[in-house]
Amino acid sequence: MERILSLNSYELVRRECKPEGSAVALAGGVIFGGATLAIAAGPCSVETEEQIEATAAAVARAGANLLRGGAFKPRTSPYAFQGLGRKGLELLRAAAMRHGLAVVTEVLDPRDVDLVAEHADLLQIGARNMQNYPLLRVVGASGKPVLLKRGLCATIDEWLAAAEYILLTGNDRVILCERGIRSFDPSTRNLLDIAAVPLLAQRTHLPIIVDPSHGTGVAALVEPMALAAVAAGADGLLVEVHPNPARAASDGQQSLDFGQFERLVERLRAVSVAVGRQMPSTRAVA
Ligand code: PEP
Ligand code: MN
């Protein structure tokens, strides 16, 4: 105990623990931190069966390997759409299965971890919960891979200390997601910290992906920041895509339509070659 009290706020996540870097493999075979990029795409919220089915088909065709979609939504206003809950998880999993995609979705409440874990390959901890330590312990103990988003005002050290909580449960399958931090400037929703990518690669062995959607809050900025993220060494991306962004129940202003997402993936090919990464293989769609 005395020895533990004298430790730094993180030890297990340090790069020195695994100089070669960690690769985190999901049940379906998607790997974060390997030669191939991991590309998660889908709506902010799962809304209807038609919406998630059309999106899964489109993002799989374009070259994504994971489907994202919120069923439990952390909304600033308690009057805003809160997500479909269990039904949303079922629709998400079914659509992903039809198109050969892995599933990433957020869990907000420790009491929902088992339910979300039944439907997801990767449990997302949202920015607002990065320092919700009881939740981190419960997701860690679930044994499922965890996507830990950066808190809205979290320093790199606070973020790594939060990841340490999960590793301390014995679960080392943690992926970090840079999603922008609060700044003084309302021109963008958040300030996407691209420098965090190479900085984290020095400090930790954990894979790191970037969310240019929440990171900017502006659809027109998503593609350039996605390219920049991969150029900076990100292991993957999390991108919001919606069949009709203007009608989205949440985050429409930062969501790409299918054509825009397809173009992003196309442009990413050249960048991935330049940095020695492979694109996920495009799968045949039924
Ligand atoms: C999300 O990914 O839908 C989300 C709510 O993101 P964040 O926690 O980064 O705001
Ligand atoms: Mn969103």
Coordinates of N, CA and C in Angstrom, one line a residue, residues 33-192:
G33 N -4.5 0.2 -33.6 CA -3.1 0.2 -33.2 C -2.2 -0.7 -34.0
G34 N -2.8 -1.3 -35.1 CA -2.1 -2.2 -36.0 C -1.7 -1.4 -37.3
A35 N -1.4 -2.1 -38.3 CA -1.0 -1.4 -39.6 C -2.3 -0.8 -40.2
T36 N -3.4 -1.4 -40.0 CA -4.6 -1.0 -40.6 C -5.4 0.0 -39.8
L37 N -5.9 1.1 -40.4 CA -6.7 2.1 -39.7 C -8.0 1.5 -39.2
A38 N -8.5 2.0 -38.1 CA -9.9 1.6 -37.7 C -10.8 2.8 -38.0
I39 N -11.8 2.6 -38.7 CA -12.7 3.7 -39.1 C -14.1 3.4 -38.6
A40 N -14.5 4.2 -37.6 CA -15.9 4.1 -37.1 C -16.7 5.2 -37.6
A41 N -17.9 4.9 -38.1 CA -18.7 5.9 -38.7 C -20.2 5.6 -38.4
G42 N -21.0 6.6 -38.3 CA -22.4 6.4 -38.1 C -23.1 7.6 -37.5
P43 N -24.4 7.5 -37.2 CA -25.0 8.7 -36.7 C -24.7 9.0 -35.3
C44 N -24.9 10.3 -34.9 CA -24.8 10.6 -33.5 C -25.7 9.7 -32.7
S45 N -27.0 9.7 -33.1 CA -28.0 8.9 -32.3 C -28.6 7.9 -33.3
V46 N -28.9 6.7 -32.8 CA -29.7 5.8 -33.5 C -31.1 6.3 -33.4
E47 N -31.8 6.5 -34.6 CA -33.1 7.1 -34.6 C -34.2 6.1 -35.0
T48 N -34.0 5.5 -36.1 CA -35.0 4.5 -36.6 C -34.2 3.4 -37.3
E49 N -35.0 2.3 -37.6 CA -34.4 1.1 -38.2 C -33.9 1.5 -39.6
E50 N -34.7 2.3 -40.4 CA -34.3 2.7 -41.7 C -33.1 3.6 -41.7
Q51 N -33.0 4.5 -40.7 CA -31.8 5.4 -40.6 C -30.6 4.6 -40.4
I52 N -30.6 3.7 -39.4 CA -29.3 3.0 -39.1 C -29.0 2.0 -40.1
E53 N -30.0 1.3 -40.8 CA -29.7 0.4 -41.8 C -29.1 1.1 -43.0
A54 N -29.6 2.2 -43.5 CA -29.1 2.9 -44.6 C -27.7 3.4 -44.3
T55 N -27.4 3.9 -43.1 CA -26.1 4.4 -42.7 C -25.1 3.2 -42.7
A56 N -25.5 2.1 -42.1 CA -24.6 1.0 -42.0 C -24.2 0.5 -43.4
A57 N -25.2 0.5 -44.3 CA -24.9 0.0 -45.7 C -23.9 1.0 -46.3
A58 N -24.1 2.3 -46.2 CA -23.3 3.3 -46.8 C -21.9 3.4 -46.3
V59 N -21.8 3.3 -44.9 CA -20.4 3.4 -44.4 C -19.6 2.1 -44.6
A60 N -20.3 1.0 -44.7 CA -19.6 -0.3 -45.0 C -19.1 -0.2 -46.4
R61 N -19.9 0.3 -47.3 CA -19.6 0.4 -48.7 C -18.4 1.3 -48.9
A62 N -18.4 2.4 -48.2 CA -17.4 3.4 -48.3 C -16.0 2.9 -47.8
G63 N -16.1 2.0 -46.8 CA -14.8 1.5 -46.3 C -14.6 1.6 -44.8
A64 N -15.7 1.9 -44.0 CA -15.6 1.9 -42.6 C -15.5 0.4 -42.1
N65 N -15.0 0.2 -40.9 CA -15.0 -1.1 -40.3 C -15.8 -1.2 -39.0
L66 N -16.2 -0.1 -38.5 CA -17.1 -0.1 -37.3 C -18.3 0.8 -37.5
L67 N -19.4 0.5 -36.9 CA -20.6 1.3 -36.9 C -20.7 2.0 -35.6
R68 N -20.9 3.3 -35.6 CA -21.2 4.0 -34.3 C -22.6 4.4 -34.3
G69 N -23.1 4.8 -33.1 CA -24.5 5.3 -33.0 C -24.8 5.3 -31.5
G70 N -25.4 6.4 -31.0 CA -25.7 6.5 -29.6 C -27.1 6.0 -29.4
A71 N -27.2 5.1 -28.3 CA -28.5 4.7 -27.9 C -28.8 5.3 -26.5
F72 N -27.8 5.6 -25.8 CA -27.9 6.4 -24.5 C -27.1 7.7 -24.8
K73 N -27.8 8.8 -24.9 CA -27.2 10.1 -25.3 C -27.0 11.0 -24.1
P74 N -25.8 11.5 -23.9 CA -25.5 12.5 -22.9 C -25.9 13.9 -23.4
R75 N -27.1 14.4 -23.3 CA -27.5 15.6 -23.9 C -27.4 16.8 -22.9
T76 N -27.0 17.9 -23.4 CA -26.8 19.1 -22.5 C -28.2 19.5 -21.9
S77 N -29.2 19.5 -22.8 CA -30.5 19.8 -22.3 C -31.3 18.5 -22.0
P78 N -31.9 18.5 -20.8 CA -32.7 17.3 -20.4 C -34.0 17.2 -21.3
Y79 N -34.3 18.2 -22.1 CA -35.4 18.2 -23.0 C -35.1 17.7 -24.3
A80 N -33.8 17.5 -24.6 CA -33.4 17.0 -26.0 C -33.5 15.5 -26.0
F81 N -33.5 15.0 -27.2 CA -33.7 13.6 -27.5 C -32.6 12.8 -26.7
Q82 N -33.0 11.8 -25.9 CA -32.1 11.1 -25.0 C -31.6 9.8 -25.6
G83 N -32.1 9.4 -26.7 CA -31.7 8.1 -27.3 C -32.8 7.0 -27.1
L84 N -32.7 6.0 -27.9 CA -33.7 4.9 -27.9 C -33.4 3.8 -26.9
G85 N -32.3 3.9 -26.1 CA -32.0 2.9 -25.1 C -31.8 1.5 -25.7
R86 N -32.4 0.5 -25.0 CA -32.2 -0.9 -25.5 C -32.6 -1.1 -26.9
K87 N -33.7 -0.5 -27.4 CA -34.2 -0.6 -28.7 C -33.1 -0.1 -29.7
G88 N -32.5 1.0 -29.3 CA -31.4 1.5 -30.2 C -30.2 0.6 -30.3
L89 N -29.9 -0.1 -29.2 CA -28.8 -1.0 -29.2 C -29.1 -2.2 -30.1
E90 N -30.4 -2.6 -30.1 CA -30.7 -3.8 -30.9 C -30.7 -3.4 -32.4
L91 N -31.2 -2.2 -32.7 CA -31.2 -1.8 -34.1 C -29.7 -1.6 -34.6
L92 N -28.9 -1.1 -33.7 CA -27.5 -0.9 -34.1 C -26.8 -2.2 -34.4
R93 N -26.9 -3.1 -33.4 CA -26.2 -4.4 -33.6 C -26.7 -5.1 -34.8
A94 N -28.1 -5.1 -35.1 CA -28.6 -5.8 -36.2 C -28.1 -5.2 -37.5
A95 N -28.1 -3.9 -37.6 CA -27.6 -3.3 -38.9 C -26.1 -3.6 -39.1
A96 N -25.3 -3.5 -38.0 CA -23.9 -3.8 -38.1 C -23.6 -5.2 -38.6
M97 N -24.4 -6.1 -38.0 CA -24.2 -7.5 -38.4 C -24.5 -7.7 -39.9
R98 N -25.6 -7.1 -40.4 CA -25.9 -7.2 -41.8 C -24.8 -6.7 -42.7
H99 N -24.0 -5.8 -42.2 CA -23.0 -5.2 -43.1 C -21.6 -5.5 -42.7
G100 N -21.4 -6.5 -41.8 CA -20.1 -6.9 -41.4 C -19.3 -5.9 -40.6
L101 N -19.9 -5.1 -39.8 CA -19.3 -4.0 -39.1 C -19.2 -4.3 -37.6
A102 N -18.2 -3.9 -36.9 CA -18.2 -4.0 -35.4 C -19.0 -2.8 -34.9
V103 N -19.3 -2.9 -33.6 CA -20.2 -1.9 -33.0 C -19.5 -1.1 -31.9
V104 N -19.5 0.2 -32.0 CA -19.1 1.0 -30.8 C -20.2 2.0 -30.4
T105 N -20.5 2.0 -29.1 CA -21.6 2.8 -28.6 C -21.4 3.2 -27.2
E106 N -22.0 4.4 -26.8 CA -21.6 4.9 -25.5 C -22.5 4.3 -24.4
V107 N -21.8 4.1 -23.2 CA -22.5 3.8 -22.0 C -22.4 4.9 -21.0
L108 N -23.5 5.3 -20.4 CA -23.5 6.5 -19.5 C -23.6 6.1 -18.1
D109 N -24.2 4.9 -17.8 CA -24.6 4.6 -16.4 C -24.0 3.2 -16.1
P110 N -23.4 3.1 -14.9 CA -22.8 1.8 -14.5 C -23.9 0.7 -14.6
R111 N -25.2 1.1 -14.3 CA -26.2 0.0 -14.3 C -26.5 -0.5 -15.7
D112 N -26.1 0.2 -16.8 CA -26.4 -0.2 -18.1 C -25.2 -0.9 -18.8
V113 N -24.1 -1.1 -18.1 CA -22.9 -1.6 -18.7 C -23.1 -3.1 -19.2
D114 N -23.8 -3.9 -18.5 CA -24.0 -5.3 -19.0 C -24.8 -5.3 -20.2
L115 N -25.9 -4.5 -20.2 CA -26.8 -4.4 -21.4 C -26.0 -3.9 -22.6
V116 N -25.3 -2.8 -22.5 CA -24.5 -2.3 -23.6 C -23.5 -3.3 -24.1
A117 N -22.8 -3.9 -23.1 CA -21.8 -4.9 -23.5 C -22.3 -6.0 -24.3
E118 N -23.6 -6.4 -24.1 CA -24.2 -7.5 -24.9 C -24.3 -7.1 -26.3
H119 N -24.4 -5.8 -26.6 CA -24.7 -5.4 -28.0 C -23.5 -4.7 -28.7
A120 N -22.5 -4.4 -27.9 CA -21.3 -3.7 -28.5 C -20.0 -4.4 -28.5
D121 N -19.2 -4.1 -29.4 CA -17.8 -4.7 -29.4 C -16.9 -3.8 -28.6
L122 N -17.2 -2.5 -28.5 CA -16.4 -1.5 -27.9 C -17.3 -0.5 -27.1
L123 N -17.0 -0.4 -25.9 CA -17.8 0.5 -25.0 C -17.2 1.9 -25.0
Q124 N -18.0 2.9 -25.4 CA -17.5 4.3 -25.4 C -17.8 5.0 -24.1
I125 N -16.8 5.6 -23.6 CA -17.0 6.5 -22.4 C -16.9 7.9 -23.0
G126 N -18.0 8.7 -22.9 CA -18.0 10.0 -23.5 C -17.2 11.0 -22.7
A127 N -17.0 12.1 -23.4 CA -16.2 13.2 -22.8 C -16.7 13.6 -21.4
R128 N -18.0 13.7 -21.3 CA -18.6 14.1 -20.0 C -18.3 13.1 -18.8
N129 N -18.0 11.9 -19.2 CA -17.8 10.9 -18.2 C -16.3 10.5 -18.0
M130 N -15.4 11.2 -18.7 CA -14.0 10.7 -18.6 C -13.5 10.6 -17.2
Q131 N -14.0 11.4 -16.3 CA -13.6 11.3 -14.9 C -14.6 10.8 -14.0
N132 N -15.6 10.0 -14.5 CA -16.6 9.3 -13.7 C -16.0 8.0 -13.3
Y133 N -15.2 8.0 -12.2 CA -14.4 6.9 -11.8 C -15.2 5.6 -11.5
P134 N -16.3 5.7 -10.8 CA -17.1 4.5 -10.6 C -17.5 3.8 -12.0
L135 N -17.9 4.6 -13.0 CA -18.2 4.1 -14.3 C -17.0 3.5 -14.9
L136 N -15.8 4.1 -14.8 CA -14.6 3.6 -15.4 C -14.3 2.2 -14.8
R137 N -14.5 2.1 -13.5 CA -14.2 0.8 -12.9 C -15.1 -0.3 -13.4
V138 N -16.4 0.1 -13.6 CA -17.4 -0.9 -14.0 C -17.1 -1.3 -15.5
V139 N -16.9 -0.4 -16.3 CA -16.6 -0.8 -17.7 C -15.3 -1.6 -17.8
G140 N -14.3 -1.2 -17.0 CA -13.1 -2.0 -16.9 C -13.3 -3.4 -16.5
A141 N -14.1 -3.6 -15.5 CA -14.4 -4.9 -15.0 C -15.2 -5.8 -15.9
S142 N -15.9 -5.1 -16.9 CA -16.7 -5.9 -17.9 C -15.8 -6.7 -18.8
G143 N -14.5 -6.3 -18.9 CA -13.6 -7.0 -19.7 C -13.7 -6.7 -21.2
K144 N -14.6 -5.8 -21.5 CA -14.8 -5.4 -22.9 C -13.8 -4.3 -23.3
P145 N -13.4 -4.2 -24.5 CA -12.5 -3.0 -24.9 C -13.3 -1.7 -24.7
V146 N -12.5 -0.7 -24.3 CA -13.1 0.6 -23.9 C -12.5 1.7 -24.8
L147 N -13.4 2.6 -25.3 CA -13.0 3.8 -26.0 C -13.1 4.9 -25.1
L148 N -12.0 5.5 -24.6 CA -12.1 6.6 -23.6 C -11.9 7.9 -24.3
K149 N -13.0 8.7 -24.4 CA -12.9 10.0 -25.0 C -12.2 11.0 -24.0
R150 N -11.6 12.0 -24.6 CA -11.0 13.0 -23.7 C -12.1 13.9 -23.1
G151 N -12.0 14.3 -21.9 CA -12.9 15.2 -21.2 C -12.9 16.6 -21.8
L152 N -13.9 17.3 -21.7 CA -14.1 18.6 -22.3 C -13.0 19.6 -21.9
C153 N -12.5 19.5 -20.7 CA -11.4 20.3 -20.2 C -10.3 19.5 -19.6
A154 N -10.1 18.3 -20.1 CA -9.1 17.5 -19.4 C -7.7 17.7 -20.0
T155 N -6.7 17.7 -19.1 CA -5.3 17.7 -19.6 C -5.0 16.3 -20.0
I156 N -3.8 16.2 -20.7 CA -3.4 14.9 -21.2 C -3.1 14.0 -20.0
D157 N -2.5 14.6 -18.9 CA -2.2 13.8 -17.7 C -3.5 13.3 -17.0
E158 N -4.5 14.2 -17.0 CA -5.8 13.7 -16.3 C -6.4 12.6 -17.2
W159 N -6.3 12.7 -18.5 CA -6.9 11.7 -19.4 C -6.1 10.4 -19.2
L160 N -4.8 10.4 -19.1 CA -4.1 9.2 -18.9 C -4.3 8.6 -17.5
A161 N -4.5 9.4 -16.5 CA -4.9 8.9 -15.2 C -6.2 8.2 -15.2
A162 N -7.2 8.7 -16.0 CA -8.5 8.1 -16.2 C -8.3 6.7 -16.8
A163 N -7.5 6.7 -17.8 CA -7.2 5.4 -18.5 C -6.6 4.4 -17.5
E164 N -5.8 4.9 -16.6 CA -5.1 4.0 -15.6 C -6.1 3.4 -14.7
Y165 N -7.2 4.1 -14.4 CA -8.3 3.4 -13.6 C -8.8 2.2 -14.3
I166 N -8.9 2.2 -15.6 CA -9.4 1.0 -16.3 C -8.4 -0.1 -16.3
L167 N -7.2 0.3 -16.6 CA -6.1 -0.8 -16.6 C -5.9 -1.4 -15.3
L168 N -6.2 -0.6 -14.2 CA -6.1 -1.2 -12.9 C -7.1 -2.3 -12.6
T169 N -8.2 -2.3 -13.4 CA -9.2 -3.4 -13.2 C -8.7 -4.7 -13.8
G170 N -7.5 -4.6 -14.5 CA -7.0 -5.8 -15.2 C -7.4 -5.8 -16.7
N171 N -8.1 -4.8 -17.1 CA -8.5 -4.7 -18.5 C -7.6 -3.7 -19.2
D172 N -6.7 -4.2 -20.1 CA -5.8 -3.3 -20.8 C -6.2 -3.0 -22.2
R173 N -7.4 -3.3 -22.6 CA -7.9 -3.0 -23.9 C -8.6 -1.7 -24.0
V174 N -7.7 -0.6 -23.9 CA -8.2 0.7 -23.8 C -7.7 1.5 -25.1
I175 N -8.6 2.3 -25.7 CA -8.2 3.1 -26.8 C -8.6 4.5 -26.5
L176 N -7.7 5.5 -26.7 CA -8.0 6.9 -26.4 C -8.6 7.6 -27.6
C177 N -9.5 8.5 -27.4 CA -10.1 9.3 -28.5 C -10.1 10.8 -28.2
E178 N -9.3 11.5 -29.0 CA -9.2 12.9 -29.0 C -10.4 13.5 -29.7
R179 N -11.2 14.3 -29.0 CA -12.5 14.8 -29.5 C -12.6 16.3 -29.3
G180 N -11.5 17.0 -29.1 CA -11.5 18.4 -28.9 C -11.8 18.9 -27.5
I181 N -11.2 20.0 -27.2 CA -11.4 20.6 -25.8 C -12.0 22.0 -25.9
R182 N -12.5 22.4 -24.8 CA -13.1 23.8 -24.8 C -12.1 24.9 -25.0
S183 N -12.4 25.9 -25.8 CA -11.5 27.0 -25.9 C -12.3 28.3 -25.8
F184 N -11.6 29.4 -25.9 CA -12.2 30.7 -25.8 C -13.0 31.1 -27.0
D185 N -12.8 30.4 -28.1 CA -13.3 30.8 -29.4 C -14.5 30.0 -29.9
P186 N -15.6 30.6 -30.0 CA -16.8 29.9 -30.4 C -16.9 29.6 -31.9
S187 N -15.8 29.9 -32.7 CA -15.9 29.7 -34.1 C -16.0 28.2 -34.4
T188 N -15.5 27.3 -33.6 CA -15.7 25.9 -33.7 C -16.3 25.4 -32.3
R189 N -17.0 24.3 -32.4 CA -17.6 23.8 -31.2 C -16.6 23.4 -30.1
N190 N -15.5 22.8 -30.5 CA -14.3 22.5 -29.7 C -13.0 22.8 -30.4
L191 N -11.9 22.8 -29.7 CA -10.7 23.0 -30.4 C -10.0 21.6 -30.5
L192 N -9.9 21.1 -31.7 CA -9.3 19.7 -31.9 C -7.8 19.7 -31.7

